[in-house]
Coordinates of C-alpha atoms in Angstrom, one line a residue:
X1 CA 0.0 0.0 0.0
X2 CA 2.8 2.4 0.9
X3 CA 4.5 1.5 -2.4
X4 CA 1.4 2.4 -4.4
X5 CA 1.0 5.7 -2.5
X6 CA 4.5 6.7 -3.4
X7 CA 4.0 5.9 -7.0
X8 CA 0.8 7.9 -7.2
X9 CA 2.5 10.9 -5.6
X10 CA 5.4 10.8 -8.1
X11 CA 3.1 10.3 -11.0
X12 CA 0.8 13.2 -10.2
X13 CA 3.9 15.5 -9.9
X14 CA 5.5 14.5 -13.2
X15 CA 2.4 14.2 -15.2
X16 CA 2.4 10.5 -15.9
X17 CA -0.1 7.8 -14.9
X18 CA 0.0 5.9 -11.7
X19 CA 1.0 2.3 -11.6
X20 CA -1.7 -0.3 -11.5
X21 CA -1.1 -3.5 -9.5
X22 CA -1.6 -5.7 -12.6
X23 CA 1.3 -3.9 -14.3
X24 CA 3.6 -4.5 -11.2
X25 CA 2.8 -8.2 -11.6
X26 CA 3.1 -8.4 -15.3
X27 CA 6.3 -6.3 -15.6
X28 CA 7.5 -3.8 -18.1
X29 CA 9.2 -3.8 -21.5
X30 CA 12.0 -1.5 -20.3
X31 CA 13.1 -0.8 -16.7
X32 CA 15.4 2.2 -16.1
X33 CA 17.4 2.2 -12.8
X34 CA 18.0 5.8 -11.8
X35 CA 15.9 8.9 -12.6
X36 CA 18.7 11.3 -12.9
X37 CA 20.1 13.4 -15.7
X38 CA 20.4 10.5 -18.2
X39 CA 17.7 8.2 -16.8
X40 CA 14.9 10.7 -17.1
X41 CA 16.0 11.7 -20.6
X42 CA 16.2 8.1 -21.8
X43 CA 12.8 7.2 -20.2
X44 CA 11.1 10.1 -21.9
X45 CA 12.6 9.4 -25.3
X46 CA 11.7 5.7 -25.1
X47 CA 8.2 6.7 -24.1
X48 CA 7.9 8.9 -27.1
X49 CA 9.6 6.6 -29.6
X50 CA 8.0 3.3 -28.4
X51 CA 4.4 4.4 -27.5
X52 CA 3.1 0.8 -27.6
X53 CA 5.6 -0.4 -25.0
X54 CA 5.7 0.1 -21.2
X55 CA 8.6 1.8 -19.4
X56 CA 9.3 1.9 -15.7
X57 CA 11.7 4.6 -14.3
X58 CA 12.8 4.0 -10.7
X59 CA 14.4 6.8 -8.7
X60 CA 15.8 6.5 -5.1
X61 CA 15.0 10.1 -4.2
X62 CA 11.8 12.1 -4.1
X63 CA 10.4 14.2 -6.9
X64 CA 10.9 17.6 -5.2
X65 CA 9.8 19.5 -8.3
X66 CA 8.7 22.5 -6.2
X67 CA 11.9 22.8 -4.2
X68 CA 13.2 26.4 -4.4
X69 CA 16.7 25.3 -3.6
X70 CA 16.6 23.4 -6.9
X71 CA 14.6 25.8 -9.0
X72 CA 16.0 29.2 -8.0
X73 CA 19.3 29.8 -9.8
X74 CA 20.7 32.0 -7.1
X75 CA 20.1 29.2 -4.6
X76 CA 22.3 26.8 -6.4
X77 CA 24.6 24.7 -4.2
X78 CA 22.3 25.2 -1.2
X79 CA 21.1 21.6 -1.7
X80 CA 24.7 20.3 -1.1
X81 CA 24.9 18.4 2.2
X82 CA 21.1 18.3 2.6
X83 CA 18.5 15.5 2.4
X84 CA 18.5 15.6 -1.4
X85 CA 22.2 14.8 -1.5
X86 CA 23.6 11.3 -1.3
X87 CA 26.3 12.9 0.8
X88 CA 29.1 10.6 -0.4
X89 CA 32.7 11.2 0.5
X90 CA 35.9 9.7 -0.9
X91 CA 38.2 7.5 1.1
X92 CA 41.1 9.5 2.6
X93 CA 43.2 10.9 -0.3
X94 CA 47.0 10.9 0.4
X95 CA 47.5 13.6 -2.3
X96 CA 45.1 15.8 -0.4
X97 CA 46.8 15.4 3.0
X98 CA 44.5 12.5 3.8
X99 CA 41.3 14.5 3.5
X100 CA 38.0 12.9 2.6
X101 CA 36.7 14.9 -0.4
X102 CA 33.0 15.6 -0.7
X103 CA 31.4 13.7 -3.6
X104 CA 28.0 15.3 -4.0
X105 CA 25.4 13.6 -6.1
X106 CA 21.7 14.4 -6.4
X107 CA 19.3 12.0 -4.6
X108 CA 16.2 13.4 -6.2
X109 CA 14.3 13.0 -9.5
X110 CA 16.5 14.7 -12.0
X111 CA 19.7 13.6 -10.1
X112 CA 22.6 15.9 -10.3
X113 CA 20.9 18.0 -13.0
X114 CA 19.0 19.3 -10.1
X115 CA 22.2 20.1 -8.2
X116 CA 24.7 21.4 -10.8
X117 CA 25.8 25.0 -11.3
X118 CA 23.7 25.0 -14.6
X119 CA 26.7 25.8 -16.8
X120 CA 26.1 24.7 -20.4
X121 CA 29.3 24.1 -22.4
X122 CA 31.1 21.6 -24.6
X123 CA 34.7 20.3 -25.1
X124 CA 36.8 20.3 -28.2
X125 CA 36.0 18.1 -31.2
X126 CA 39.0 15.8 -30.7
X127 CA 37.9 14.8 -27.2
X128 CA 34.6 13.3 -28.4
X129 CA 36.4 11.8 -31.4
X130 CA 38.7 10.0 -28.9
X131 CA 35.8 7.8 -27.9
X132 CA 35.6 6.3 -31.4
X133 CA 39.4 6.1 -31.6
X134 CA 39.4 4.0 -28.5
X135 CA 37.2 1.4 -30.1
X136 CA 33.6 2.6 -30.1
X137 CA 32.4 3.1 -33.6
X138 CA 29.8 5.8 -34.1
X139 CA 30.8 7.8 -31.1
X140 CA 32.5 11.0 -32.2
X141 CA 32.0 14.8 -32.3
X142 CA 29.3 14.8 -34.9
X143 CA 27.2 12.1 -33.4
X144 CA 27.4 13.3 -29.8
X145 CA 26.8 16.9 -31.0
X146 CA 23.6 15.8 -32.7
X147 CA 22.5 14.3 -29.3
X148 CA 23.5 17.4 -27.4
X149 CA 21.7 19.7 -29.7
X150 CA 18.6 17.5 -29.7
X151 CA 18.4 18.1 -25.9
X152 CA 18.8 21.9 -26.1
X153 CA 16.4 24.7 -26.5
X154 CA 18.5 27.9 -26.6
X155 CA 17.0 31.3 -26.4
X156 CA 19.2 34.1 -27.8
X157 CA 21.5 34.7 -30.8
X158 CA 21.7 31.1 -32.1
X159 CA 24.4 29.4 -34.1
X160 CA 24.8 26.1 -36.0
X161 CA 26.0 24.4 -32.8
X162 CA 23.1 25.4 -30.6
X163 CA 19.8 23.4 -30.5
X164 CA 16.5 25.3 -30.3
X165 CA 13.8 22.7 -30.1
X166 CA 14.9 20.4 -27.3
X167 CA 13.5 20.1 -23.7
X168 CA 16.4 21.7 -21.8
X169 CA 16.1 25.4 -21.9
X170 CA 19.3 27.4 -22.0
X171 CA 20.0 31.1 -22.0
X172 CA 22.7 33.7 -21.3
X173 CA 22.0 34.9 -17.8
X174 CA 20.2 38.2 -17.6
X175 CA 21.7 39.1 -14.2
X176 CA 25.4 40.0 -14.8
X177 CA 27.1 41.5 -11.7
X178 CA 29.0 44.7 -12.2
X179 CA 32.2 43.3 -11.0
X180 CA 32.1 40.5 -13.6
X181 CA 32.2 43.2 -16.2
X182 CA 35.8 43.9 -15.0
X183 CA 36.7 40.2 -15.3
X184 CA 36.4 40.1 -19.1
X185 CA 38.9 42.8 -19.9
X186 CA 41.2 41.3 -17.3
X187 CA 41.2 38.0 -19.2
X188 CA 41.7 39.9 -22.5
X189 CA 44.7 41.6 -20.9
X190 CA 46.1 38.1 -20.2
X191 CA 45.8 37.1 -23.8
X192 CA 42.4 35.4 -24.1
X193 CA 40.2 36.3 -27.0
X194 CA 36.4 36.5 -26.9
X195 CA 34.9 33.2 -28.2
X196 CA 31.3 33.8 -29.4
X197 CA 30.8 30.2 -30.5
X198 CA 32.4 28.2 -27.7
X199 CA 29.9 25.4 -28.0
X200 CA 31.0 24.6 -31.6
X201 CA 33.9 22.3 -30.7
X202 CA 36.6 25.0 -30.3
X203 CA 36.1 26.2 -26.7
X204 CA 39.4 28.1 -26.0
X205 CA 38.9 31.7 -25.0
X206 CA 36.7 33.8 -22.7
X207 CA 33.0 34.0 -23.0
X208 CA 29.5 34.3 -21.6
X209 CA 28.2 30.8 -21.5
X210 CA 24.6 29.7 -21.3
X211 CA 22.9 28.4 -18.1
X212 CA 20.3 25.7 -18.2
X213 CA 17.6 28.1 -17.1
X214 CA 14.1 28.5 -18.7
X215 CA 13.7 32.2 -19.6
X216 CA 9.9 32.1 -19.3
X217 CA 10.0 31.6 -15.5
X218 CA 13.7 31.8 -14.8
X219 CA 13.7 28.4 -13.2
X220 CA 16.5 25.8 -13.5
X221 CA 15.7 23.6 -16.5
X222 CA 16.7 20.0 -15.8
X223 CA 15.7 16.5 -16.7
X224 CA 12.9 16.1 -14.2
X225 CA 11.0 19.3 -15.1
X226 CA 11.9 19.5 -18.8
X227 CA 12.1 16.0 -20.2
X228 CA 9.6 14.0 -18.1
X229 CA 6.5 16.2 -18.7
X230 CA 6.9 15.4 -22.4
X231 CA 6.6 11.6 -21.8
X232 CA 3.5 9.6 -22.8
X233 CA 1.2 7.6 -20.6
X234 CA 3.3 4.5 -21.2
X235 CA 5.9 5.8 -18.7
X236 CA 5.6 5.0 -15.0
X237 CA 7.8 6.8 -12.5
X238 CA 8.5 5.3 -9.1
X239 CA 10.3 7.6 -6.6
X240 CA 11.8 7.0 -3.2
X241 CA 12.6 3.4 -4.2
X242 CA 16.0 1.7 -4.4
X243 CA 16.9 -1.1 -6.7
X244 CA 19.1 -3.6 -5.0
X245 CA 20.2 -5.5 -8.1
X246 CA 19.5 -6.5 -11.6
X247 CA 18.3 -10.1 -12.0
X248 CA 20.2 -12.1 -14.6
X249 CA 19.4 -15.4 -16.2
X250 CA 20.9 -17.5 -19.0
X251 CA 19.2 -17.3 -22.4
X252 CA 20.6 -19.5 -25.2
X253 CA 23.8 -19.7 -23.3
X254 CA 24.2 -15.9 -22.7
X255 CA 23.4 -13.8 -19.7
X256 CA 20.2 -11.7 -20.0
X257 CA 18.6 -9.2 -17.6
X258 CA 15.2 -10.5 -16.6
X259 CA 14.2 -7.6 -14.3
X260 CA 15.2 -5.9 -11.0
X261 CA 14.9 -6.6 -7.3
X262 CA 14.1 -3.7 -5.1
X263 CA 15.6 -3.1 -1.7
X264 CA 12.4 -4.3 -0.1
X265 CA 12.5 -7.6 -2.1
X266 CA 9.8 -6.6 -4.7
X267 CA 10.7 -8.0 -8.1
X268 CA 9.8 -6.2 -11.4
X269 CA 10.2 -8.2 -14.6
X270 CA 11.7 -6.7 -17.8
X271 CA 10.5 -8.1 -21.0
X272 CA 13.1 -6.4 -23.2
X273 CA 15.8 -4.5 -21.4
X274 CA 17.2 -3.1 -18.2
X275 CA 19.0 0.2 -18.4
X276 CA 21.2 1.3 -15.5
X277 CA 21.5 5.0 -15.1
X278 CA 22.5 5.3 -11.5
X279 CA 25.5 7.5 -12.2
X280 CA 29.3 7.2 -12.0
X281 CA 29.4 6.3 -8.4
X282 CA 26.4 3.9 -8.3
X283 CA 26.1 2.2 -11.7
X284 CA 29.2 0.1 -11.0
X285 CA 27.7 -0.9 -7.6
X286 CA 24.5 -2.0 -9.2
X287 CA 26.4 -4.2 -11.6
X288 CA 28.6 -5.6 -8.8
X289 CA 25.6 -6.4 -6.6
X290 CA 24.2 -8.2 -9.6
X291 CA 27.2 -10.4 -10.0
X292 CA 29.1 -8.4 -12.7
X293 CA 32.6 -7.1 -11.9
X294 CA 36.0 -8.0 -10.6
X295 CA 35.9 -11.5 -9.0
X296 CA 38.1 -10.3 -6.1
X297 CA 35.7 -7.4 -5.2
X298 CA 32.6 -9.7 -5.4
X299 CA 34.2 -12.4 -3.3
X300 CA 35.0 -9.9 -0.6
X301 CA 31.3 -9.2 -0.1
X302 CA 30.0 -12.7 -0.7
X303 CA 28.5 -12.1 -4.2
X304 CA 28.7 -14.9 -6.7
X305 CA 30.5 -13.8 -9.9
X306 CA 28.3 -14.3 -12.9
X307 CA 30.4 -12.2 -15.3
X308 CA 34.0 -11.5 -14.6
X309 CA 34.4 -8.0 -15.8
X310 CA 37.5 -6.3 -14.3
X311 CA 36.7 -2.8 -15.6
X312 CA 33.6 -2.4 -13.5
X313 CA 34.3 0.5 -11.1
X314 CA 37.7 1.3 -12.5
X315 CA 38.8 4.3 -14.6
X316 CA 37.3 6.9 -12.3
X317 CA 38.1 10.4 -13.5
X318 CA 37.1 13.8 -12.2
X319 CA 37.8 17.5 -12.4
X320 CA 39.5 19.2 -9.4
X321 CA 39.1 22.8 -8.6
X322 CA 41.0 25.4 -6.6
X323 CA 39.4 28.8 -5.7
X324 CA 40.8 32.1 -4.5
X325 CA 38.4 34.5 -2.8
X326 CA 38.5 38.3 -2.8
X327 CA 36.8 40.9 -0.6
X328 CA 35.0 43.5 -2.8
X329 CA 35.2 47.2 -2.3
X330 CA 32.0 48.5 -0.6
X331 CA 30.7 50.1 -3.8
X332 CA 30.0 46.7 -5.3
X333 CA 27.1 44.5 -4.4
X334 CA 27.6 40.7 -4.5
X335 CA 25.4 37.7 -4.3
X336 CA 26.4 37.6 -0.6
X337 CA 23.8 40.3 0.1
X338 CA 21.2 37.6 -0.2
X339 CA 22.8 35.8 2.8
X340 CA 23.4 38.7 5.2
X341 CA 20.4 41.0 4.4
X342 CA 17.1 39.1 5.0
X343 CA 15.0 42.1 3.8
X344 CA 16.9 42.3 0.6
X345 CA 16.7 38.5 0.1
X346 CA 12.9 38.6 0.6
X347 CA 12.5 41.4 -1.9
X348 CA 14.6 39.7 -4.5
X349 CA 12.7 36.4 -4.0
X350 CA 9.4 38.2 -4.5
X351 CA 10.8 39.6 -7.8
X352 CA 11.9 36.2 -8.9
X353 CA 8.5 34.7 -8.1
X354 CA 6.9 37.4 -10.2
X355 CA 9.4 36.6 -13.1
X356 CA 10.9 40.1 -12.8
X357 CA 14.7 40.7 -12.9
X358 CA 16.1 39.5 -9.6
X359 CA 19.5 38.9 -8.0
X360 CA 18.2 35.3 -7.6
X361 CA 18.4 35.0 -11.4
X362 CA 22.2 34.8 -11.2
X363 CA 24.1 31.8 -12.3
X364 CA 27.8 31.6 -13.2
X365 CA 28.3 32.6 -16.8
X366 CA 31.7 34.2 -16.9
X367 CA 33.8 31.3 -18.3
X368 CA 37.2 30.8 -19.9
X369 CA 39.1 27.8 -21.2
X370 CA 42.8 27.8 -22.1
X371 CA 45.8 25.6 -22.7
X372 CA 48.9 25.7 -20.5
X373 CA 50.8 27.9 -23.0
X374 CA 48.1 30.6 -22.5
X375 CA 48.1 30.2 -18.7
X376 CA 51.8 30.0 -17.9
X377 CA 53.7 30.6 -21.1
X378 CA 56.6 28.1 -21.1
X379 CA 54.9 24.8 -20.4
X380 CA 57.8 22.5 -21.1
X381 CA 58.5 21.6 -17.5
X382 CA 54.9 20.9 -16.7
X383 CA 54.4 18.8 -19.9
X384 CA 57.6 16.9 -18.9
X385 CA 55.9 15.9 -15.7
X386 CA 52.9 14.7 -17.7
X387 CA 55.3 12.6 -19.8
X388 CA 56.8 11.2 -16.7
X389 CA 53.4 10.3 -15.2
X390 CA 51.9 8.6 -18.3
X391 CA 54.6 8.4 -21.0
X392 CA 55.5 4.8 -20.3
X393 CA 52.0 3.5 -19.8
X394 CA 50.6 0.8 -22.1
X395 CA 47.0 1.6 -20.9
X396 CA 45.0 3.0 -23.8
X397 CA 43.1 5.4 -21.7
X398 CA 46.2 6.8 -20.1
X399 CA 47.9 7.1 -23.5
X400 CA 44.9 9.0 -24.8
X401 CA 44.8 11.3 -21.7
X402 CA 48.4 12.1 -22.3
X403 CA 47.7 12.9 -26.0
X404 CA 45.0 15.3 -24.9
X405 CA 47.3 17.0 -22.4
X406 CA 49.9 17.6 -25.2
X407 CA 47.3 18.9 -27.7
X408 CA 47.1 22.7 -27.6
X409 CA 43.6 22.7 -29.1
X410 CA 42.3 21.1 -25.9
X411 CA 41.6 23.1 -22.7
X412 CA 43.7 22.1 -19.7
X413 CA 42.4 24.9 -17.4
X414 CA 38.9 26.4 -17.0
X415 CA 38.7 29.7 -15.1
X416 CA 35.4 30.9 -13.8
X417 CA 34.2 34.1 -12.3
X418 CA 32.0 33.3 -9.3
X419 CA 30.1 36.2 -7.7
X420 CA 29.6 35.9 -4.0
X421 CA 31.6 33.9 -1.5
X422 CA 32.6 30.5 -2.8
X423 CA 35.5 29.2 -0.8
X424 CA 36.6 26.7 1.8
X425 CA 36.8 28.4 5.2
X426 CA 33.3 29.8 5.1
X427 CA 31.6 33.2 4.8
X428 CA 32.5 35.4 7.8
X429 CA 30.2 34.6 10.8
X430 CA 27.7 37.1 12.1
X431 CA 29.3 39.4 14.6
X432 CA 32.8 39.3 13.0
X433 CA 34.3 42.3 11.3
X434 CA 33.8 41.0 7.7
X435 CA 30.2 39.9 8.1
X436 CA 28.1 41.9 5.7
X437 CA 30.9 42.3 3.2
X438 CA 30.8 41.2 -0.4
X439 CA 33.2 38.7 -2.1
X440 CA 33.9 37.1 -5.4
X441 CA 35.8 34.0 -6.3
X442 CA 38.1 33.1 -9.2
X443 CA 37.8 29.4 -9.7
X444 CA 40.5 27.3 -11.5
X445 CA 39.4 23.9 -12.7
X446 CA 41.8 21.3 -13.9
X447 CA 40.4 19.8 -17.0
X448 CA 42.8 16.9 -17.9
X449 CA 44.5 15.4 -14.8
X450 CA 46.2 12.1 -15.3
X451 CA 45.0 10.4 -12.0
X452 CA 42.5 7.6 -12.4
X453 CA 40.8 6.0 -9.5
X454 CA 38.0 3.5 -8.7
X455 CA 34.7 3.1 -7.0
X456 CA 33.4 -0.2 -5.6
X457 CA 30.8 -1.6 -3.2
X458 CA 32.2 -2.5 0.2
X459 CA 29.2 -4.4 1.3
X460 CA 26.4 -6.6 -0.1
X461 CA 24.0 -4.2 1.5
X462 CA 22.8 -1.6 -1.1
X463 CA 22.5 1.0 1.7
X464 CA 26.2 1.0 2.4
X465 CA 27.9 3.9 0.7
X466 CA 30.4 3.1 -2.2
X467 CA 34.1 3.2 -1.6
X468 CA 35.2 6.1 -3.8
X469 CA 38.9 6.5 -4.4
X470 CA 39.7 9.1 -7.2
X471 CA 43.4 9.1 -6.3
X472 CA 43.4 12.9 -6.5
X473 CA 46.9 14.6 -6.8
X474 CA 48.5 11.2 -7.0
X475 CA 51.2 12.2 -9.5
X476 CA 53.6 15.1 -9.9
X477 CA 51.9 16.5 -13.0
X478 CA 48.5 16.7 -11.3
X479 CA 50.0 18.4 -8.2
X480 CA 52.0 20.9 -10.2
X481 CA 49.0 21.6 -12.5
X482 CA 46.9 22.5 -9.4
X483 CA 49.7 24.8 -8.2
X484 CA 49.9 26.5 -11.6
X485 CA 46.1 26.9 -11.6
X486 CA 46.1 28.5 -8.2
X487 CA 48.8 30.9 -9.1
X488 CA 47.1 31.8 -12.4
X489 CA 43.8 32.5 -10.5
X490 CA 45.7 35.1 -8.4
X491 CA 47.2 36.5 -11.5
X492 CA 43.7 37.0 -12.9
X493 CA 42.6 38.8 -9.8
X494 CA 45.6 41.1 -9.9
X495 CA 45.1 42.0 -13.5
X496 CA 43.5 45.3 -14.6
X497 CA 40.8 46.4 -14.3
X498 CA 39.6 43.6 -12.0
X499 CA 42.3 44.5 -9.5
X500 CA 40.6 47.8 -8.8
X501 CA 37.4 46.0 -7.5
X502 CA 38.8 44.3 -4.4
X503 CA 40.6 45.2 -1.1
X504 CA 42.1 42.0 0.1
X505 CA 42.6 38.3 -0.9
X506 CA 40.4 36.5 1.7
X507 CA 41.6 33.1 0.6
X508 CA 44.4 32.1 0.7
X509 CA 45.8 35.6 1.6
X510 CA 48.6 37.4 -0.2
X511 CA 50.9 37.1 2.8
X512 CA 49.9 33.6 3.7
X513 CA 50.8 31.8 0.5
X514 CA 53.8 33.1 -1.5
X515 CA 56.4 30.3 -1.9
X516 CA 56.2 27.2 -4.0
X517 CA 56.1 25.1 -0.9
X518 CA 53.2 27.1 0.5
X519 CA 51.3 26.8 -2.8
X520 CA 51.7 23.0 -2.7
X521 CA 50.3 22.9 0.8
X522 CA 47.5 25.2 -0.2
X523 CA 46.3 23.0 -3.0
X524 CA 46.7 19.8 -1.0
X525 CA 44.5 21.3 1.7
X526 CA 42.0 23.2 -0.4
X527 CA 41.4 21.5 -3.8
X528 CA 37.8 20.2 -4.1
X529 CA 35.9 18.2 -6.7
X530 CA 33.7 20.2 -9.0
X531 CA 31.6 17.1 -9.2
X532 CA 32.1 15.8 -12.7
X533 CA 32.9 12.1 -12.0
X534 CA 33.0 9.8 -15.1
X535 CA 34.4 6.6 -16.6
X536 CA 33.6 3.8 -14.2
X537 CA 31.6 1.7 -16.7
X538 CA 33.8 2.7 -19.6
X539 CA 32.7 2.3 -23.2
X540 CA 35.8 0.5 -24.4
X541 CA 36.8 -2.9 -25.8
X542 CA 36.5 -5.5 -23.1
X543 CA 40.3 -6.3 -23.3
X544 CA 41.0 -2.6 -22.6
X545 CA 39.0 -2.5 -19.4
X546 CA 35.7 -1.8 -21.0
X547 CA 32.4 -2.4 -19.3
X548 CA 30.0 -1.6 -22.2
X549 CA 30.3 -1.9 -25.9
X550 CA 29.5 0.8 -28.5
X551 CA 25.8 0.0 -28.1
X552 CA 26.2 0.6 -24.4
X553 CA 25.5 -3.1 -23.6
X554 CA 27.3 -4.6 -20.7
X555 CA 29.9 -7.0 -22.0
X556 CA 28.7 -10.6 -21.6
X557 CA 25.0 -9.6 -21.6
X558 CA 22.4 -9.4 -24.3
X559 CA 20.0 -6.7 -23.0
X560 CA 21.6 -4.9 -20.0
X561 CA 22.9 -1.4 -20.8
X562 CA 24.4 1.5 -18.9
X563 CA 23.5 5.0 -19.9
X564 CA 25.1 7.9 -17.9
X565 CA 28.5 9.6 -17.4
X566 CA 30.1 6.4 -16.2
X567 CA 30.4 5.2 -19.9
X568 CA 32.7 8.1 -20.9
X569 CA 36.1 6.5 -21.4
X570 CA 38.1 9.7 -21.1
X571 CA 36.7 12.7 -19.2
X572 CA 36.2 15.7 -21.4
X573 CA 37.3 19.3 -20.8
X574 CA 33.8 20.6 -20.1
X575 CA 31.1 20.5 -17.5
X576 CA 29.4 17.2 -18.1
X577 CA 25.7 17.8 -18.2
X578 CA 25.6 18.6 -22.0
X579 CA 27.6 15.4 -22.7
X580 CA 25.3 13.3 -20.5
X581 CA 22.2 14.6 -22.2
X582 CA 23.8 13.9 -25.5
X583 CA 24.7 10.3 -24.5
X584 CA 21.1 9.8 -23.4
X585 CA 19.8 11.0 -26.7
X586 CA 22.1 8.8 -28.7
X587 CA 21.4 5.8 -26.4
X588 CA 17.6 6.2 -26.7
X589 CA 17.9 6.2 -30.5
X590 CA 20.0 3.0 -30.4
X591 CA 17.5 1.3 -28.1
X592 CA 14.6 2.3 -30.3
X593 CA 16.4 1.1 -33.4
X594 CA 17.3 -2.2 -31.8
X595 CA 13.7 -2.7 -30.7
X596 CA 12.3 -2.0 -34.1
X597 CA 14.8 -4.4 -35.7
X598 CA 13.6 -7.1 -33.3

């Protein structure tokens, strides 16, 4: 009875029909595990493309479609650490002075598309082409771009690389802080040119980039509120429900997914396929708990190995960031005013609710991408460290990662202007001298580190958190790259005319970090993930550590697929939501084609 109530609640919110008990007994044609960025997109496209078949989408978190912390752009990041966050952490990272890094993921319908900073960008063409070069025919810039554009509905001065009919609304932010206007000429002073078509496969330069925001109501546009309402009545959505494993059986001598078992023991049958879209940290765990993975990992938790697939949970890659924070001069108003002035915050929220221009509209849009030559000039010593870290490797992913580090058309560093306090030690507490002051952050993001880690289950209990080990800063190149990024971020802040807008460096402090040794300690203690994990169910040949083939089928199975960021074999130099939507669109077309051929 409780199960049915939850289903009815989710269905009424997302506009799809409620489950009937007979359907629970008879099963579904397609079952999708995970209603996040990719899962909700795939479910919608299958519903539209296969109207005569039934689809079940299962999400562990609630719908939360009316949650302001999700919908209001200026409240982004306020969901982190709350009940809609899985609240994962890494294992202690030696490269980060044994810190446990936060590993935020959205536990809500829409997944991390409900959590992200709404930046909408793309990497260089060669990075998507690398997927095909590594052994996955049909996956390249043109095919992924087609999927990415199919997902997008851009409002503004369009170009050949921007979609205008998709479900995810994007727009250049209408609230641009005055101090950000100083950032652009500062970046020009440092040698970066304006890039007006940064989404076209050549992202280097400085630009205003779109946010995934709907300009009709200025709400976040994400998979739950933009894809799912377009689904047909053949899609059922079940929220607040965890899948414990995929059920497998032999069919003509091959393993086939027959359905899923929920955490409470309920079994749903799948007549055609099961699609795992639980994300980079949890899709591998679903496979492992189903008997697919490294035998040693499965033996440790008492799971019988059905398919020995050593690549499951390996190849974890992520983007690390370092941020310097600056106290603004009093004549500038920052996003911080929403946190220290309750009257102002109430006024601005009322404006936002009435769809009027509001400080709460703000989302990060000042973006730049660059190679190391642009950032530091002579990059020979840094690239030598990269050669030392990966030059002797025979692993195809590590070789390709090194190729991309050495390619000057590929971004190695992203630099963002973030209005308002965005640092590590916290906004000044009430009653302290700096409470009520405004800040901004310059954020440096490492795009192509060489570290690769892993994520595995540590228990046969689905409720136990995964063991996440990204191996951050585990080689000399990654460490020095982080140092160079932090130094460059300070250089940006000290460049004219931006230097005229601030009175002090709040983090780390001009007199606190000066020497190379101090910079190393600063990055070891203050780097954080920017939450772009990928690669743990890599789309690669099986012999190269692959988990899925080019049709996204798990190796050794006939009808079990993975569709999310975990299939990306080499992490791209971009925020990942555009790529994940593109992957979902391409995958949905594949699944529909395969169904129609059958």
